[in-house]
XYZ file of N, CA, C and O in Angstrom:
460
model
N 59.431 40.768 -33.926
C 58.145 39.865 -33.876
C 57.774 39.159 -34.952
O 57.677 37.711 -34.910
N 57.733 39.515 -36.161
C 57.465 38.803 -37.400
C 58.561 37.775 -37.619
O 58.237 36.686 -37.882
N 59.837 38.189 -37.548
C 60.961 37.269 -37.636
C 60.809 36.103 -36.620
O 61.133 34.977 -37.169
N 60.589 36.301 -35.450
C 60.322 35.331 -34.293
C 59.112 34.382 -34.841
O 59.403 33.128 -34.845
N 58.164 35.068 -35.229
C 56.878 34.132 -35.759
C 57.308 33.260 -36.886
O 56.918 32.128 -36.902
N 58.044 33.926 -37.733
C 58.443 32.834 -39.092
C 59.489 31.977 -38.718
O 59.449 30.805 -39.096
N 60.216 32.276 -37.696
C 61.145 31.212 -37.335
C 60.309 29.885 -36.662
O 60.787 28.787 -36.723
N 59.198 30.259 -35.621
C 58.366 29.401 -35.026
C 57.846 28.558 -36.123
O 57.643 27.361 -36.077
N 57.167 29.162 -37.055
C 56.530 28.342 -38.172
C 57.523 27.447 -38.965
O 57.199 26.465 -39.141
N 58.812 27.825 -39.219
C 59.705 27.172 -39.879
C 60.276 26.081 -38.985
O 60.277 24.868 -39.421
N 60.299 26.278 -37.681
C 60.679 25.298 -36.890
C 59.601 24.100 -36.651
O 59.859 22.932 -36.787
N 58.362 24.697 -36.593
C 57.270 23.580 -36.491
C 57.372 22.686 -37.929
O 56.873 21.605 -37.694
N 57.452 23.352 -38.823
C 57.421 22.546 -40.289
C 58.589 21.483 -40.261
O 58.285 20.304 -40.609
N 59.781 21.911 -39.740
C 60.918 20.903 -39.888
C 60.397 19.798 -38.855
O 60.654 18.797 -39.150
N 60.036 20.287 -37.706
C 59.714 19.139 -36.616
C 58.645 18.358 -37.114
O 58.620 17.078 -36.884
N 57.737 18.816 -37.785
C 56.554 18.041 -38.313
C 56.952 17.108 -39.241
O 56.632 15.791 -39.223
N 57.884 17.522 -40.101
C 58.664 16.507 -41.282
C 59.431 15.581 -40.536
O 59.374 14.359 -40.852
N 60.181 15.711 -39.509
C 60.825 14.702 -38.639
C 60.164 13.942 -38.132
O 60.282 12.603 -38.037
N 58.863 14.336 -37.495
C 58.311 13.276 -36.763
C 57.375 12.306 -37.622
O 57.139 11.239 -37.225
N 57.115 12.596 -38.885
C 56.654 11.377 -39.694
C 57.493 10.526 -40.070
O 57.209 9.450 -40.486
N 58.920 10.800 -40.110
C 60.019 9.828 -40.446
C 60.577 9.355 -39.234
O 60.963 8.050 -39.235
N 60.456 9.905 -38.130
C 61.375 9.721 -36.818
C 60.126 9.765 -35.639
O 59.328 10.683 -35.804
N 60.590 8.810 -34.493
C 59.616 9.249 -33.365
C 60.012 10.416 -32.598
O 61.124 11.059 -33.070
N 59.258 10.791 -31.667
C 59.497 11.969 -30.766
C 61.008 11.752 -30.214
O 61.575 12.939 -29.897
N 61.677 10.646 -29.700
C 62.787 10.472 -29.464
C 64.042 10.511 -30.666
O 65.045 10.431 -30.286
N 63.560 10.804 -31.986
C 64.440 10.799 -32.874
C 64.875 9.559 -33.571
O 65.786 9.362 -34.508
N 64.177 8.389 -33.176
C 64.658 6.923 -33.584
C 63.508 6.692 -34.656
O 62.343 6.965 -34.558
N 63.990 6.221 -35.647
C 63.092 5.695 -36.730
C 62.043 4.665 -36.182
O 62.723 3.696 -35.546
N 60.882 4.833 -36.368
C 59.898 3.899 -35.813
C 59.835 2.500 -36.717
O 60.273 2.485 -37.701
N 59.689 1.517 -35.923
C 59.588 0.240 -36.319
C 58.201 -0.090 -36.807
O 57.205 -0.169 -35.733
N 57.855 -0.204 -38.110
C 56.282 -0.505 -38.593
C 56.530 -1.680 -39.189
O 57.413 -2.124 -40.016
N 55.557 -2.642 -38.753
C 55.466 -3.887 -39.134
C 54.157 -4.327 -39.857
O 53.040 -4.065 -39.338
N 54.312 -4.838 -41.187
C 53.050 -5.140 -41.951
C 52.841 -6.690 -41.508
O 53.887 -7.485 -41.931
N 51.756 -7.094 -40.977
C 51.646 -8.284 -40.582
C 50.876 -9.407 -41.527
O 50.345 -10.390 -41.265
N 50.527 -8.532 -42.851
C 49.908 -9.405 -43.927
C 50.736 -10.302 -44.551
O 51.731 -10.827 -44.103
N 49.902 -11.135 -45.544
C 50.849 -11.986 -46.494
C 51.887 -11.330 -47.403
O 51.707 -10.076 -47.553
N 52.705 -12.026 -48.027
C 53.498 -11.383 -49.012
C 52.751 -10.837 -50.219
O 53.256 -9.719 -50.746
N 51.729 -11.690 -50.488
C 51.032 -11.169 -51.709
C 50.264 -9.747 -51.469
O 50.405 -8.943 -52.358
N 49.738 -9.614 -50.272
C 49.112 -8.337 -49.914
C 50.315 -7.248 -49.742
O 50.124 -6.324 -50.302
N 51.248 -7.502 -49.392
C 52.472 -6.581 -49.178
C 52.966 -6.201 -50.618
O 53.194 -4.958 -50.885
N 53.052 -7.072 -51.562
C 53.442 -6.821 -52.884
C 52.387 -5.903 -53.625
O 52.822 -5.101 -54.592
N 51.276 -6.004 -53.254
C 50.198 -5.034 -53.742
C 50.190 -3.428 -53.310
O 49.563 -2.820 -53.593
N 50.980 -3.342 -52.183
C 51.046 -1.966 -51.521
C 51.195 -2.088 -49.991
O 50.850 -2.934 -49.552
N 52.207 -1.658 -49.682
C 52.600 -1.280 -48.089
C 53.107 0.138 -47.657
O 53.336 0.944 -48.552
N 53.138 0.302 -46.420
C 53.667 1.670 -46.044
C 55.111 1.823 -46.268
O 55.857 0.938 -45.967
N 55.425 2.977 -46.722
C 56.737 3.237 -47.100
C 57.690 3.022 -45.672
O 57.215 3.568 -44.610
N 58.693 2.122 -45.545
C 59.610 2.043 -44.390
C 59.121 0.857 -43.504
O 59.877 0.647 -42.665
N 58.007 0.244 -43.860
C 57.515 -0.932 -42.978
C 58.364 -2.212 -43.577
O 59.083 -2.062 -44.542
N 58.511 -3.125 -42.616
C 59.078 -4.386 -42.672
C 57.719 -5.396 -42.872
O 56.790 -5.356 -41.968
N 57.870 -6.520 -43.469
C 56.892 -7.575 -43.625
C 57.258 -8.639 -42.761
O 58.420 -9.270 -42.775
N 56.266 -8.871 -41.652
C 56.443 -10.341 -41.006
C 55.010 -10.679 -40.703
O 54.127 -10.286 -40.050
N 54.602 -11.746 -41.457
C 53.163 -12.307 -41.476
C 52.943 -12.574 -39.903
O 53.678 -13.010 -39.182
N 51.512 -12.163 -39.501
C 51.149 -12.254 -38.064
C 51.669 -13.735 -37.348
O 51.965 -13.753 -36.306
N 51.574 -14.737 -38.428
C 51.602 -16.058 -37.745
C 53.127 -16.501 -37.420
O 53.426 -17.169 -36.573
N 53.930 -15.550 -37.963
C 55.436 -15.644 -37.799
C 56.118 -14.606 -36.821
O 57.178 -14.688 -36.599
N 55.143 -13.831 -36.252
C 55.866 -12.587 -35.732
C 56.609 -13.004 -34.415
O 57.639 -12.486 -33.932
N 56.167 -13.992 -33.849
C 56.760 -14.471 -32.392
C 58.220 -15.321 -32.774
O 59.267 -14.962 -32.282
N 58.381 -15.613 -33.995
C 59.521 -16.265 -34.469
C 60.650 -15.303 -35.058
O 61.807 -15.354 -34.737
N 60.158 -14.088 -35.635
C 61.114 -13.368 -36.350
C 61.238 -11.941 -35.598
O 61.993 -11.265 -35.985
N 60.411 -11.723 -34.559
C 60.688 -10.261 -33.970
C 61.822 -10.059 -33.329
O 62.464 -8.814 -33.662
N 62.530 -11.077 -32.981
C 63.973 -11.017 -32.077
C 64.979 -10.392 -33.100
O 65.859 -9.616 -32.802
N 64.663 -10.655 -34.624
C 65.492 -10.043 -35.393
C 65.580 -8.661 -35.662
O 66.693 -8.089 -36.219
N 64.537 -8.115 -35.553
C 64.382 -6.553 -35.672
C 64.050 -5.826 -34.558
O 64.174 -4.516 -34.414
N 63.894 -6.512 -33.184
C 63.565 -5.646 -32.152
C 63.909 -6.451 -30.942
O 63.264 -7.322 -30.282
N 65.168 -6.179 -30.562
C 65.930 -6.697 -29.534
C 65.362 -6.185 -28.015
O 65.166 -6.753 -27.211
N 65.274 -4.725 -28.244
C 64.644 -3.830 -27.020
C 63.447 -4.204 -26.926
O 62.527 -3.678 -27.547
N 62.868 -4.857 -25.870
C 61.501 -5.085 -25.529
C 60.718 -3.935 -25.149
O 59.433 -3.754 -24.976
N 61.442 -2.701 -24.871
C 60.672 -1.505 -24.501
C 60.409 -0.536 -25.675
O 59.812 0.540 -25.420
N 60.931 -0.791 -26.929
C 60.893 0.194 -28.071
C 59.378 0.053 -28.621
O 58.687 -0.973 -28.434
N 59.100 1.047 -29.060
C 57.590 1.177 -29.656
C 57.687 0.430 -31.053
O 58.462 0.635 -31.965
N 56.753 -0.591 -31.143
C 56.415 -1.143 -32.444
C 55.084 -0.903 -32.797
O 54.052 -1.112 -32.177
N 54.921 -0.634 -34.159
C 53.640 -0.283 -34.745
C 53.384 -1.502 -35.754
O 54.186 -1.865 -36.529
N 52.241 -2.057 -35.573
C 51.695 -3.052 -36.414
C 50.180 -2.792 -37.263
O 49.611 -2.054 -36.744
N 50.211 -3.176 -38.360
C 48.971 -3.151 -39.196
C 48.762 -4.123 -40.069
O 49.626 -5.090 -40.427
N 47.591 -4.254 -40.810
C 47.114 -5.263 -41.568
C 46.027 -4.911 -42.656
O 46.142 -3.530 -42.950
N 45.315 -5.755 -43.077
C 44.128 -5.243 -43.968
C 42.973 -4.676 -43.165
O 42.622 -3.643 -43.650
N 42.546 -5.088 -42.228
C 41.441 -4.660 -41.356
C 41.627 -4.211 -39.987
O 40.923 -3.712 -39.317
N 42.818 -4.790 -39.274
C 43.122 -4.740 -38.062
C 42.915 -6.082 -37.119
O 43.345 -5.955 -36.162
N 42.383 -7.001 -37.701
C 42.160 -8.319 -36.894
C 43.488 -8.874 -36.805
O 43.879 -9.315 -35.747
N 44.342 -9.084 -37.716
C 45.424 -9.701 -37.615
C 46.529 -9.065 -36.924
O 47.456 -9.452 -36.088
N 46.577 -7.591 -37.033
C 47.441 -6.756 -36.255
C 47.173 -6.848 -34.887
O 47.981 -6.871 -33.939
N 45.628 -6.961 -34.432
C 45.390 -7.351 -33.049
C 45.977 -8.491 -32.537
O 46.521 -8.612 -31.325
N 45.991 -9.454 -33.325
C 46.574 -10.859 -32.893
C 48.078 -10.731 -32.748
O 48.763 -11.379 -31.728
N 48.662 -10.061 -33.794
C 50.045 -9.761 -33.653
C 50.558 -9.069 -32.379
O 51.496 -9.269 -31.762
N 49.649 -7.871 -32.096
C 49.877 -7.149 -30.983
C 49.953 -8.035 -29.609
O 50.738 -7.969 -28.635
N 48.827 -8.818 -29.587
C 48.625 -9.611 -28.531
C 49.909 -10.726 -28.225
O 50.350 -10.928 -27.242
N 50.416 -11.400 -29.386
C 51.718 -12.259 -29.569
C 52.719 -11.415 -28.903
O 53.507 -12.006 -28.230
N 53.113 -10.127 -29.316
C 54.417 -9.571 -28.881
C 54.177 -9.173 -27.526
O 55.000 -9.117 -26.803
N 52.907 -8.795 -27.009
C 52.784 -8.451 -25.572
C 52.983 -9.788 -24.808
O 53.473 -9.801 -23.690
N 52.588 -10.985 -25.190
C 53.010 -12.093 -24.480
C 54.545 -12.386 -24.275
O 54.857 -13.117 -23.526
N 55.199 -11.856 -25.381
C 56.493 -12.114 -25.487
C 57.211 -11.080 -24.705
O 58.540 -10.775 -24.654
N 56.539 -10.078 -24.070
C 56.656 -9.130 -23.030
C 57.415 -7.853 -23.982
O 58.023 -6.891 -23.221
N 56.824 -7.618 -24.910
C 57.020 -6.224 -25.785
C 55.967 -5.342 -24.993
O 54.912 -5.536 -24.903
N 56.704 -4.097 -24.506
C 55.935 -3.241 -23.834
C 55.022 -2.368 -24.377
O 54.103 -1.460 -23.845
N 55.292 -1.738 -25.696
C 54.895 -0.448 -26.390
C 54.473 -1.052 -27.879
O 55.107 -0.388 -28.774
N 53.347 -1.651 -27.833
C 52.958 -2.125 -29.235
C 51.774 -1.457 -29.653
O 50.805 -1.435 -28.769
N 51.792 -0.914 -30.764
C 50.675 0.010 -31.128
C 49.910 -0.762 -32.447
O 50.701 -0.954 -33.339
N 48.611 -1.110 -32.193
C 47.941 -1.538 -33.528
C 47.228 -0.282 -34.236
O 46.638 0.262 -33.770
N 47.876 -0.294 -35.562
C 47.373 0.936 -36.108
C 46.188 0.528 -36.969
O 45.728 1.258 -37.748
N 45.678 -0.778 -37.094
C 44.600 -1.232 -37.818
C 44.819 -1.503 -39.355
O 45.652 -2.173 -39.542
N 44.091 -0.974 -40.227
C 44.325 -1.183 -41.590
C 45.417 -0.291 -42.353
O 46.051 0.666 -41.692
N 45.855 -0.753 -43.402
C 46.896 -0.300 -44.179
C 46.688 1.302 -44.279
O 47.430 2.037 -43.962
N 45.307 1.608 -44.843
C 45.010 2.907 -44.928
C 45.045 3.838 -43.576
O 45.752 4.852 -43.470
N 44.502 3.175 -42.629
C 44.699 4.067 -41.249
C 46.008 4.095 -40.850
O 46.297 4.989 -40.347
N 47.028 3.123 -40.972
C 48.136 3.135 -40.621
C 48.970 4.165 -41.426
O 49.890 4.845 -40.906
N 48.756 4.202 -42.715
C 49.642 5.279 -43.601
C 49.058 6.661 -43.112
O 50.112 7.605 -42.953
N 47.741 6.972 -42.612
C 47.462 8.322 -42.374
C 48.022 8.604 -40.911
O 48.643 9.545 -40.518
N 47.935 7.544 -39.893
C 48.541 7.784 -38.666
C 49.884 7.978 -38.731
O 50.550 8.895 -37.873
N 50.780 7.122 -39.512
C 52.186 7.674 -39.516
C 52.826 8.568 -40.651
O 53.751 8.827 -40.740
N 51.586 9.201 -41.363
C 51.952 10.268 -42.184
C 53.033 9.554 -43.261
O 54.127 10.246 -43.779
N 52.703 8.395 -43.979
C 53.563 7.751 -44.824
C 52.848 7.484 -45.918
O 51.560 7.307 -46.050
N 53.546 7.245 -47.151
C 52.927 7.022 -48.527
C 52.691 5.439 -48.388
O 53.591 4.554 -47.821
N 51.747 4.822 -49.183
C 51.557 3.371 -49.403
C 52.427 3.252 -50.925
O 52.176 3.949 -51.822
N 53.399 2.365 -50.828
C 54.100 2.015 -51.922
C 54.182 0.589 -52.404
O 53.746 -0.221 -51.719
N 54.543 0.335 -53.476
C 54.552 -1.094 -53.849
C 56.118 -1.453 -54.217
O 56.762 -0.766 -54.486
């Protein structure tokens, strides 16, 4: 019984680490920082890509051809990421999540803020 419990704890730990890097389906999540390049250079979520919110409609096709894939967006306060989410939904992207601020996004995605 002890060995089985230890196995379950180890499995949960491994799965927890996998979920912070990959989605539930094993696919690396698409995280988009919709702030300015200057803000990006001051710190962004590890693994995110930069597409300023006013360019999201023009550039999203280069990184997300599948309109059913989950896309996470964040900014400084949540205002620009809300606008980006609405823009993506108008383009018929079906699973867009507004993570709000940089700090909230880092917590939600269990990622570091890097420069």
